[in-house]
């Protein structure tokens, strides 16, 4: 069921949709940064272990 | 109906809020100003700890400490939404103002807590993760849910949560806790009551109307002023411990001595201030206390860098 069907066709105003898109974009960026952080830290730790 | 509280009825059930807040509101939920001091003291703990840590790991640990602090802030705002709505200082926060749904704040806080602690455990070490988890629990549950509305000692005991970040930083870098980070803890712990009681003196009516038993509400202004002075004297002693115990040198001792004299001087001025001047002096002490803590930790770092 789509959000519009769930909440009613007129429920999502353009402003609310814009706000939701911004939140989703920010969450996407945060998740990408998180993945990047895990990757980089793993590389750093592996490098340190190999050097050791 | 305003856009910020837009709701719709689904099959005759409870209204569903469609507006769960903007990204800025969620950042505000994390109390960025409080977070900045937490991050700073945590970073000092990291840098002062023995051994070397890869810069990437330092940045990672600081980010995770910040996320944990933000999670605590969000959980605090979720639970305190009712009293925040009553107090002028807090009624514009995202939850009481209706910009963020209460459940969304809770969900956000819980996710952030889990994410920060788990990541700390996986990426840094278990000790710092355990300390971070304890800090979030202490602030959100022990302080916010139990102490804040029950006892005038709320911020005295609750201050432990705000005092832990340098210990977390130290543990992140060294995977241990020694006397030195515990002294950093003690400095922030003793600093917290005079800092918050100065604010409580100014916002006394707010706390009274929200039924929050801050010391000025329960014991009166004079007793609070005396307590501020006593804690300030205690702080002056504790802040000299890094020098007395040989952790810091003359640079720290001189700087901390000057900062202490000003802190105690302001506390004395406040104790004997006239009714007309009291709030102004309390405001000065509150602002100075932030400056004081920042520079105490800057001095600790500067002294260490000068020696090495």
mmCIF file of C-alpha atoms in Angstrom:
data_model
loop_
_atom_site.group_PDB
_atom_site.id
_atom_site.type_symbol
_atom_site.label_atom_id
_atom_site.label_comp_id
_atom_site.label_asym_id
_atom_site.label_seq_id
_atom_site.Cartn_x
_atom_site.Cartn_y
_atom_site.Cartn_z
ATOM 1 C CA UNK A 1 0.000 0.000 0.000
ATOM 2 C CA UNK A 2 1.457 3.369 -0.988
ATOM 3 C CA UNK A 3 1.691 6.172 1.515
ATOM 4 C CA UNK A 4 -0.964 8.134 -0.362
ATOM 5 C CA UNK A 5 -3.362 5.188 -0.211
ATOM 6 C CA UNK A 6 -2.540 4.635 3.441
ATOM 7 C CA UNK A 7 -2.968 8.226 4.524
ATOM 8 C CA UNK A 8 -5.352 9.527 1.867
ATOM 9 C CA UNK A 9 -4.491 11.095 -1.501
ATOM 10 C CA UNK A 10 -4.382 14.671 -0.234
ATOM 11 C CA UNK A 11 -2.469 14.005 2.958
ATOM 12 C CA UNK A 12 1.073 14.567 1.673
ATOM 13 C CA UNK A 13 1.379 18.247 0.892
ATOM 14 C CA UNK A 14 4.247 19.366 -1.385
ATOM 15 C CA UNK A 15 5.976 20.866 1.639
ATOM 16 C CA UNK A 16 5.747 17.612 3.614
ATOM 17 C CA UNK A 17 7.005 15.626 0.625
ATOM 18 C CA UNK A 18 9.925 18.019 0.239
ATOM 19 C CA UNK A 19 10.726 17.634 3.926
ATOM 20 C CA UNK A 20 10.531 13.846 3.629
ATOM 21 C CA UNK A 21 12.874 13.875 0.624
ATOM 22 C CA UNK A 22 15.375 15.983 2.569
ATOM 23 C CA UNK A 23 15.240 13.590 5.530
ATOM 24 C CA UNK A 24 15.705 10.607 3.217
ATOM 25 C CA UNK A 25 18.629 12.288 1.464
ATOM 26 C CA UNK A 26 20.294 13.097 4.791
ATOM 27 C CA UNK A 27 19.764 9.530 5.973
ATOM 28 C CA UNK A 28 21.297 8.254 2.741
ATOM 29 C CA UNK A 29 24.340 10.479 3.187
ATOM 30 C CA UNK A 30 24.657 9.403 6.840
ATOM 31 C CA UNK A 31 24.497 5.724 5.876
ATOM 32 C CA UNK A 32 27.072 6.210 3.123
ATOM 33 C CA UNK A 33 29.383 7.955 5.586
ATOM 34 C CA UNK A 34 28.859 5.131 8.064
ATOM 35 C CA UNK A 35 29.785 2.518 5.460
ATOM 36 C CA UNK A 36 32.807 4.613 4.474
ATOM 37 C CA UNK A 37 33.869 4.885 8.108
ATOM 38 C CA UNK A 38 33.644 1.122 8.642
ATOM 39 C CA UNK A 39 35.602 0.506 5.440
ATOM 40 C CA UNK A 40 38.393 2.971 6.235
ATOM 41 C CA UNK A 41 38.757 1.825 9.850
ATOM 42 C CA UNK A 42 38.923 -1.791 8.678
ATOM 43 C CA UNK A 43 41.679 -0.907 6.192
ATOM 44 C CA UNK A 44 43.592 1.024 8.881
ATOM 45 C CA UNK A 45 43.311 -1.856 11.348
ATOM 46 C CA UNK A 46 44.336 -4.438 8.754
ATOM 47 C CA UNK A 47 47.321 -2.318 7.727
ATOM 48 C CA UNK A 48 48.388 -1.958 11.354
ATOM 49 C CA UNK A 49 48.109 -5.719 11.894
ATOM 50 C CA UNK A 50 50.107 -6.455 8.749
ATOM 51 C CA UNK A 51 52.788 -3.951 9.771
ATOM 52 C CA UNK A 52 52.875 -5.487 13.243
ATOM 53 C CA UNK B 1 -4.473 22.877 11.404
ATOM 54 C CA UNK B 2 -0.885 24.072 11.229
ATOM 55 C CA UNK B 3 1.473 22.269 8.954
ATOM 56 C CA UNK B 4 3.781 21.363 11.797
ATOM 57 C CA UNK B 5 1.088 19.307 13.462
ATOM 58 C CA UNK B 6 -0.638 17.963 10.362
ATOM 59 C CA UNK B 7 -2.438 14.731 11.136
ATOM 60 C CA UNK B 8 -4.849 12.448 9.334
ATOM 61 C CA UNK B 9 -7.324 9.799 10.449
ATOM 62 C CA UNK B 10 -6.739 6.253 9.207
ATOM 63 C CA UNK B 11 -9.838 4.035 9.379
ATOM 64 C CA UNK B 12 -11.120 5.951 12.373
ATOM 65 C CA UNK B 13 -8.007 5.106 14.421
ATOM 66 C CA UNK B 14 -5.737 7.492 16.316
ATOM 67 C CA UNK B 15 -4.491 10.475 14.282
ATOM 68 C CA UNK B 16 -1.251 9.711 12.434
ATOM 69 C CA UNK B 17 1.295 12.497 12.278
ATOM 70 C CA UNK B 18 2.735 12.882 8.787
ATOM 71 C CA UNK B 19 5.165 15.574 9.773
ATOM 72 C CA UNK B 20 8.027 13.990 11.707
ATOM 73 C CA UNK B 21 10.298 16.997 11.498
ATOM 74 C CA UNK B 22 13.014 18.335 9.244
ATOM 75 C CA UNK B 23 16.646 17.249 9.212
ATOM 76 C CA UNK B 24 17.505 20.424 11.143
ATOM 77 C CA UNK B 25 15.026 19.461 13.851
ATOM 78 C CA UNK B 26 16.682 16.076 14.268
ATOM 79 C CA UNK B 27 20.058 17.763 14.573
ATOM 80 C CA UNK B 28 18.554 20.045 17.238
ATOM 81 C CA UNK B 29 17.339 16.911 19.070
ATOM 82 C CA UNK B 30 20.979 15.965 19.555
ATOM 83 C CA UNK B 31 21.668 19.157 21.580
ATOM 84 C CA UNK B 32 24.622 20.291 19.436
ATOM 85 C CA UNK B 33 25.867 22.858 21.949
ATOM 86 C CA UNK B 34 26.105 20.292 24.744
ATOM 87 C CA UNK B 35 27.597 17.869 22.236
ATOM 88 C CA UNK B 36 30.395 20.293 21.361
ATOM 89 C CA UNK B 37 31.710 20.346 24.952
ATOM 90 C CA UNK B 38 31.350 16.547 25.180
ATOM 91 C CA UNK B 39 33.293 16.107 21.942
ATOM 92 C CA UNK B 40 35.984 18.503 23.106
ATOM 93 C CA UNK B 41 36.551 16.826 26.490
ATOM 94 C CA UNK B 42 36.384 13.394 24.843
ATOM 95 C CA UNK B 43 39.021 14.460 22.328
ATOM 96 C CA UNK B 44 41.299 15.708 25.108
ATOM 97 C CA UNK B 45 40.950 12.310 26.827
ATOM 98 C CA UNK B 46 41.913 10.634 23.553
ATOM 99 C CA UNK B 47 44.935 12.837 22.959
ATOM 100 C CA UNK B 48 46.195 12.720 26.555
ATOM 101 C CA UNK B 49 46.062 8.932 26.826
ATOM 102 C CA UNK B 50 49.335 7.004 26.610
ATOM 103 C CA UNK B 51 50.358 5.423 23.334
ATOM 104 C CA UNK B 52 49.682 6.456 19.774
ATOM 105 C CA UNK B 53 46.435 6.115 17.914
ATOM 106 C CA UNK B 54 45.935 6.334 14.159
ATOM 107 C CA UNK B 55 44.277 9.691 13.256
ATOM 108 C CA UNK B 56 41.460 7.830 11.480
ATOM 109 C CA UNK B 57 40.666 5.986 14.704
ATOM 110 C CA UNK B 58 40.783 9.256 16.679
ATOM 111 C CA UNK B 59 38.261 10.872 14.306
ATOM 112 C CA UNK B 60 36.088 7.736 14.392
ATOM 113 C CA UNK B 61 36.065 7.624 18.201
ATOM 114 C CA UNK B 62 35.194 11.331 18.414
ATOM 115 C CA UNK B 63 32.321 10.898 15.920
ATOM 116 C CA UNK B 64 30.967 7.959 17.912
ATOM 117 C CA UNK B 65 31.223 9.840 21.224
ATOM 118 C CA UNK B 66 29.318 12.698 19.541
ATOM 119 C CA UNK B 67 26.633 10.302 18.273
ATOM 120 C CA UNK B 68 26.272 8.794 21.739
ATOM 121 C CA UNK B 69 25.945 12.256 23.286
ATOM 122 C CA UNK B 70 23.367 13.163 20.630
ATOM 123 C CA UNK B 71 21.421 9.996 21.372
ATOM 124 C CA UNK B 72 21.293 10.932 25.063
ATOM 125 C CA UNK B 73 20.019 14.381 24.121
ATOM 126 C CA UNK B 74 17.272 12.944 21.914
ATOM 127 C CA UNK B 75 16.143 10.518 24.628
ATOM 128 C CA UNK B 76 16.156 13.363 27.153
ATOM 129 C CA UNK B 77 13.991 15.511 24.870
ATOM 130 C CA UNK B 78 11.606 12.588 24.291
ATOM 131 C CA UNK B 79 11.075 11.991 28.011
ATOM 132 C CA UNK B 80 11.074 15.638 29.102
ATOM 133 C CA UNK B 81 8.706 16.917 26.392
ATOM 134 C CA UNK B 82 6.027 17.703 28.991
ATOM 135 C CA UNK B 83 8.223 19.858 31.213
ATOM 136 C CA UNK B 84 10.102 21.360 28.258
ATOM 137 C CA UNK B 85 6.741 22.677 27.014
ATOM 138 C CA UNK B 86 6.245 24.568 30.288
ATOM 139 C CA UNK B 87 9.657 26.232 30.506
ATOM 140 C CA UNK B 88 10.442 29.291 28.370
ATOM 141 C CA UNK B 89 14.048 28.165 27.826
ATOM 142 C CA UNK B 90 13.006 24.848 26.291
ATOM 143 C CA UNK B 91 9.540 25.279 24.820
ATOM 144 C CA UNK B 92 10.916 25.922 21.334
ATOM 145 C CA UNK B 93 12.719 22.571 21.280
ATOM 146 C CA UNK B 94 11.611 20.264 18.420
ATOM 147 C CA UNK B 95 9.303 17.993 20.470
ATOM 148 C CA UNK B 96 7.383 20.475 22.682
ATOM 149 C CA UNK B 97 7.003 22.859 19.734
ATOM 150 C CA UNK B 98 5.388 20.034 17.736
ATOM 151 C CA UNK B 99 7.988 19.989 14.955
ATOM 152 C CA UNK B 100 9.091 16.455 15.822
ATOM 153 C CA UNK B 101 6.764 13.665 16.836
ATOM 154 C CA UNK B 102 7.523 12.319 20.349
ATOM 155 C CA UNK B 103 7.774 8.724 19.133
ATOM 156 C CA UNK B 104 10.092 9.799 16.326
ATOM 157 C CA UNK B 105 12.400 11.382 18.924
ATOM 158 C CA UNK B 106 12.390 8.139 20.938
ATOM 159 C CA UNK B 107 13.066 6.002 17.868
ATOM 160 C CA UNK B 108 15.846 8.334 16.763
ATOM 161 C CA UNK B 109 17.441 8.294 20.233
ATOM 162 C CA UNK B 110 17.308 4.507 20.536
ATOM 163 C CA UNK B 111 18.738 3.923 17.056
ATOM 164 C CA UNK B 112 21.519 6.411 17.606
ATOM 165 C CA UNK B 113 22.334 4.842 20.989
ATOM 166 C CA UNK B 114 22.559 1.365 19.498
ATOM 167 C CA UNK B 115 24.505 2.530 16.474
ATOM 168 C CA UNK B 116 27.080 4.530 18.455
ATOM 169 C CA UNK B 117 27.692 1.818 21.070
ATOM 170 C CA UNK B 118 27.842 -1.081 18.593
ATOM 171 C CA UNK B 119 30.147 0.848 16.260
ATOM 172 C CA UNK B 120 32.398 1.801 19.173
ATOM 173 C CA UNK B 121 32.631 -1.875 20.157
ATOM 174 C CA UNK B 122 33.402 -3.040 16.608
ATOM 175 C CA UNK B 123 35.671 -0.211 15.472
ATOM 176 C CA UNK B 124 37.444 0.936 18.652
ATOM 177 C CA UNK B 125 37.263 -1.380 21.705
ATOM 178 C CA UNK B 126 34.801 -2.952 24.141
ATOM 179 C CA UNK B 127 35.829 -0.834 27.141
ATOM 180 C CA UNK B 128 35.044 2.486 25.457
ATOM 181 C CA UNK B 129 31.801 0.999 24.085
ATOM 182 C CA UNK B 130 30.766 -0.125 27.574
ATOM 183 C CA UNK B 131 31.559 3.299 29.016
ATOM 184 C CA UNK B 132 29.610 5.000 26.224
ATOM 185 C CA UNK B 133 26.626 2.709 26.834
ATOM 186 C CA UNK B 134 26.802 3.422 30.567
ATOM 187 C CA UNK B 135 26.944 7.179 29.904
ATOM 188 C CA UNK B 136 23.861 7.094 27.672
ATOM 189 C CA UNK B 137 22.010 4.922 30.210
ATOM 190 C CA UNK B 138 23.019 7.154 33.111
ATOM 191 C CA UNK B 139 21.929 10.347 31.381
ATOM 192 C CA UNK B 140 18.728 9.066 29.780
ATOM 193 C CA UNK B 141 17.492 6.734 32.522
ATOM 194 C CA UNK B 142 19.153 7.543 35.857
ATOM 195 C CA UNK B 143 19.263 11.334 35.436
ATOM 196 C CA UNK B 144 16.342 12.126 33.112
ATOM 197 C CA UNK B 145 13.817 9.535 34.280
ATOM 198 C CA UNK B 146 14.640 9.189 37.978
ATOM 199 C CA UNK B 147 16.716 12.022 39.413
ATOM 200 C CA UNK B 148 15.594 15.120 37.559
ATOM 201 C CA UNK B 149 12.012 15.225 38.858
ATOM 202 C CA UNK B 150 12.656 13.684 42.277
ATOM 203 C CA UNK B 151 15.600 15.286 44.035
ATOM 204 C CA UNK B 152 17.428 18.581 44.338
ATOM 205 C CA UNK B 153 20.615 16.537 43.970
ATOM 206 C CA UNK B 154 19.571 15.744 40.372
ATOM 207 C CA UNK B 155 22.396 17.537 38.650
ATOM 208 C CA UNK B 156 24.930 16.664 41.361
ATOM 209 C CA UNK B 157 24.560 12.918 40.737
ATOM 210 C CA UNK B 158 23.509 13.311 37.097
ATOM 211 C CA UNK B 159 26.687 15.279 36.466
ATOM 212 C CA UNK B 160 28.486 11.935 36.264
ATOM 213 C CA UNK B 161 27.087 11.437 32.755
ATOM 214 C CA UNK B 162 28.572 14.688 31.481
ATOM 215 C CA UNK B 163 31.861 13.946 33.214
ATOM 216 C CA UNK B 164 32.488 10.608 31.494
ATOM 217 C CA UNK B 165 33.466 11.667 27.918
ATOM 218 C CA UNK B 166 37.181 12.238 28.708
ATOM 219 C CA UNK B 167 37.237 8.795 30.346
ATOM 220 C CA UNK B 168 35.635 7.306 27.209
ATOM 221 C CA UNK B 169 38.221 9.092 25.068
ATOM 222 C CA UNK B 170 41.047 7.782 27.250
ATOM 223 C CA UNK B 171 39.629 4.245 27.123
ATOM 224 C CA UNK B 172 39.244 4.472 23.344
ATOM 225 C CA UNK B 173 42.925 5.323 22.958
ATOM 226 C CA UNK B 174 44.484 3.061 25.579
ATOM 227 C CA UNK B 175 41.866 0.356 26.269
ATOM 228 C CA UNK B 176 42.317 1.122 29.976
ATOM 229 C CA UNK B 177 41.274 3.595 32.656
ATOM 230 C CA UNK B 178 43.771 5.061 35.107
ATOM 231 C CA UNK B 179 43.853 7.783 37.745
ATOM 232 C CA UNK B 180 44.444 10.603 35.241
ATOM 233 C CA UNK B 181 41.124 10.308 33.340
ATOM 234 C CA UNK B 182 39.357 9.850 36.681
ATOM 235 C CA UNK B 183 40.697 13.259 37.710
ATOM 236 C CA UNK B 184 39.343 14.730 34.451
ATOM 237 C CA UNK B 185 36.044 13.106 35.444
ATOM 238 C CA UNK B 186 36.235 14.663 38.917
ATOM 239 C CA UNK B 187 36.878 18.149 37.510
ATOM 240 C CA UNK B 188 33.748 18.049 35.306
ATOM 241 C CA UNK B 189 31.727 16.335 38.053
ATOM 242 C CA UNK B 190 32.464 19.096 40.623
ATOM 243 C CA UNK B 191 32.105 21.800 37.952
ATOM 244 C CA UNK B 192 28.560 20.719 36.998
ATOM 245 C CA UNK B 193 26.568 21.856 40.090
ATOM 246 C CA UNK B 194 27.741 25.501 40.195
ATOM 247 C CA UNK B 195 27.326 25.683 36.410
ATOM 248 C CA UNK B 196 23.709 24.493 36.437
ATOM 249 C CA UNK B 197 22.701 26.150 39.707
ATOM 250 C CA UNK B 198 23.797 29.520 38.267
ATOM 251 C CA UNK B 199 21.389 28.874 35.390
ATOM 252 C CA UNK B 200 18.701 27.602 37.767
ATOM 253 C CA UNK B 201 18.900 30.847 39.753
ATOM 254 C CA UNK B 202 18.076 32.816 36.608
ATOM 255 C CA UNK B 203 15.398 30.376 35.433
ATOM 256 C CA UNK B 204 13.981 29.727 38.909
ATOM 257 C CA UNK B 205 10.385 30.533 37.904
ATOM 258 C CA UNK B 206 10.632 28.188 34.924
ATOM 259 C CA UNK B 207 11.754 25.263 37.062
ATOM 260 C CA UNK B 208 9.129 26.102 39.699
ATOM 261 C CA UNK B 209 6.296 26.105 37.175
ATOM 262 C CA UNK B 210 7.537 22.816 35.703
ATOM 263 C CA UNK B 211 7.838 21.259 39.200
ATOM 264 C CA UNK B 212 11.491 20.424 38.676
ATOM 265 C CA UNK B 213 13.125 20.354 42.137
ATOM 266 C CA UNK B 214 16.249 22.313 41.313
ATOM 267 C CA UNK B 215 18.083 23.544 44.407
ATOM 268 C CA UNK B 216 16.862 27.183 44.208
ATOM 269 C CA UNK B 217 13.276 25.863 44.069
ATOM 270 C CA UNK B 218 13.561 23.450 47.001
ATOM 271 C CA UNK B 219 16.141 25.097 49.265
ATOM 272 C CA UNK B 220 15.860 28.750 48.269
ATOM 273 C CA UNK B 221 18.268 31.252 46.782
ATOM 274 C CA UNK B 222 20.555 31.782 49.797
ATOM 275 C CA UNK B 223 21.206 28.071 50.290
ATOM 276 C CA UNK B 224 21.943 27.733 46.558
ATOM 277 C CA UNK B 225 24.385 30.635 46.627
ATOM 278 C CA UNK B 226 26.224 29.027 49.554
ATOM 279 C CA UNK B 227 26.338 25.676 47.736
ATOM 280 C CA UNK B 228 27.671 27.352 44.582
ATOM 281 C CA UNK B 229 30.450 28.935 46.634
ATOM 282 C CA UNK B 230 31.308 25.653 48.382
ATOM 283 C CA UNK B 231 31.395 23.690 45.107
ATOM 284 C CA UNK B 232 33.501 26.434 43.515
ATOM 285 C CA UNK B 233 36.051 26.074 46.319
ATOM 286 C CA UNK B 234 35.949 22.301 45.856
ATOM 287 C CA UNK B 235 36.433 22.752 42.124
ATOM 288 C CA UNK B 236 39.457 24.992 42.714
ATOM 289 C CA UNK B 237 41.056 22.206 44.774
ATOM 290 C CA UNK B 238 40.170 19.358 42.370
ATOM 291 C CA UNK B 239 41.335 21.372 39.347
ATOM 292 C CA UNK B 240 44.810 21.597 40.901
ATOM 293 C CA UNK B 241 45.089 17.822 41.316
ATOM 294 C CA UNK B 242 46.684 17.231 37.879
ATOM 295 C CA UNK B 243 49.581 19.439 39.018
ATOM 296 C CA UNK B 244 49.656 18.127 42.593
ATOM 297 C CA UNK B 245 49.799 14.525 41.364
ATOM 298 C CA UNK B 246 52.455 15.292 38.761
ATOM 299 C CA UNK B 247 50.307 14.753 35.660
ATOM 300 C CA UNK B 248 50.722 18.380 34.574
ATOM 301 C CA UNK B 249 53.392 21.019 34.915
ATOM 302 C CA UNK B 250 53.761 24.703 35.688
ATOM 303 C CA UNK B 251 51.916 25.906 32.574
ATOM 304 C CA UNK B 252 48.782 24.128 33.727
ATOM 305 C CA UNK B 253 49.230 25.132 37.374
ATOM 306 C CA UNK B 254 49.534 28.836 36.552
ATOM 307 C CA UNK B 255 46.643 28.876 34.078
ATOM 308 C CA UNK B 256 44.343 26.793 36.253
ATOM 309 C CA UNK B 257 45.238 28.926 39.273
ATOM 310 C CA UNK B 258 44.132 32.107 37.479
ATOM 311 C CA UNK B 259 40.955 30.447 36.187
ATOM 312 C CA UNK B 260 40.190 29.179 39.715
ATOM 313 C CA UNK B 261 40.658 32.601 41.305
ATOM 314 C CA UNK B 262 38.198 34.106 38.809
ATOM 315 C CA UNK B 263 35.678 31.265 39.361
ATOM 316 C CA UNK B 264 35.772 31.530 43.162
ATOM 317 C CA UNK B 265 35.756 35.331 42.909
ATOM 318 C CA UNK B 266 32.567 35.239 40.833
ATOM 319 C CA UNK B 267 31.001 32.767 43.276
ATOM 320 C CA UNK B 268 31.817 35.126 46.181
ATOM 321 C CA UNK B 269 30.398 38.085 44.223
ATOM 322 C CA UNK B 270 27.242 36.074 43.551
ATOM 323 C CA UNK B 271 26.939 35.006 47.187
ATOM 324 C CA UNK B 272 26.935 38.630 48.339
ATOM 325 C CA UNK B 273 25.208 40.216 45.325
ATOM 326 C CA UNK B 274 22.219 42.448 45.922
ATOM 327 C CA UNK B 275 18.787 41.286 44.771
ATOM 328 C CA UNK B 276 18.986 43.638 41.792
ATOM 329 C CA UNK B 277 22.365 42.325 40.642
ATOM 330 C CA UNK B 278 21.986 38.632 41.450
ATOM 331 C CA UNK B 279 20.687 37.426 38.090
ATOM 332 C CA UNK B 280 23.289 39.433 36.202
ATOM 333 C CA UNK B 281 26.145 37.952 38.265
ATOM 334 C CA UNK B 282 24.610 34.460 37.977
ATOM 335 C CA UNK B 283 24.520 34.913 34.186
ATOM 336 C CA UNK B 284 28.176 35.952 34.222
ATOM 337 C CA UNK B 285 29.129 32.937 36.342
ATOM 338 C CA UNK B 286 27.175 30.600 34.048
ATOM 339 C CA UNK B 287 28.915 31.955 30.946
ATOM 340 C CA UNK B 288 32.305 31.985 32.667
ATOM 341 C CA UNK B 289 31.910 28.370 33.819
ATOM 342 C CA UNK B 290 31.727 27.243 30.163
ATOM 343 C CA UNK B 291 34.819 29.289 29.331
ATOM 344 C CA UNK B 292 36.511 27.866 32.467
ATOM 345 C CA UNK B 293 35.979 24.208 31.579
ATOM 346 C CA UNK B 294 37.075 24.744 27.995
ATOM 347 C CA UNK B 295 40.320 26.413 29.049
ATOM 348 C CA UNK B 296 41.093 23.958 31.848
ATOM 349 C CA UNK B 297 41.169 21.208 29.212
ATOM 350 C CA UNK B 298 43.053 23.400 26.738
ATOM 351 C CA UNK B 299 45.676 23.969 29.465
ATOM 352 C CA UNK B 300 45.931 20.244 30.187
ATOM 353 C CA UNK B 301 46.608 19.651 26.515
ATOM 354 C CA UNK B 302 48.974 22.621 26.110
ATOM 355 C CA UNK B 303 50.986 21.513 29.116
ATOM 356 C CA UNK B 304 51.284 17.968 27.775
ATOM 357 C CA UNK B 305 52.323 19.205 24.322
ATOM 358 C CA UNK B 306 54.895 21.564 25.861
ATOM 359 C CA UNK B 307 56.441 18.727 27.863
ATOM 360 C CA UNK B 308 56.555 16.311 24.917
#
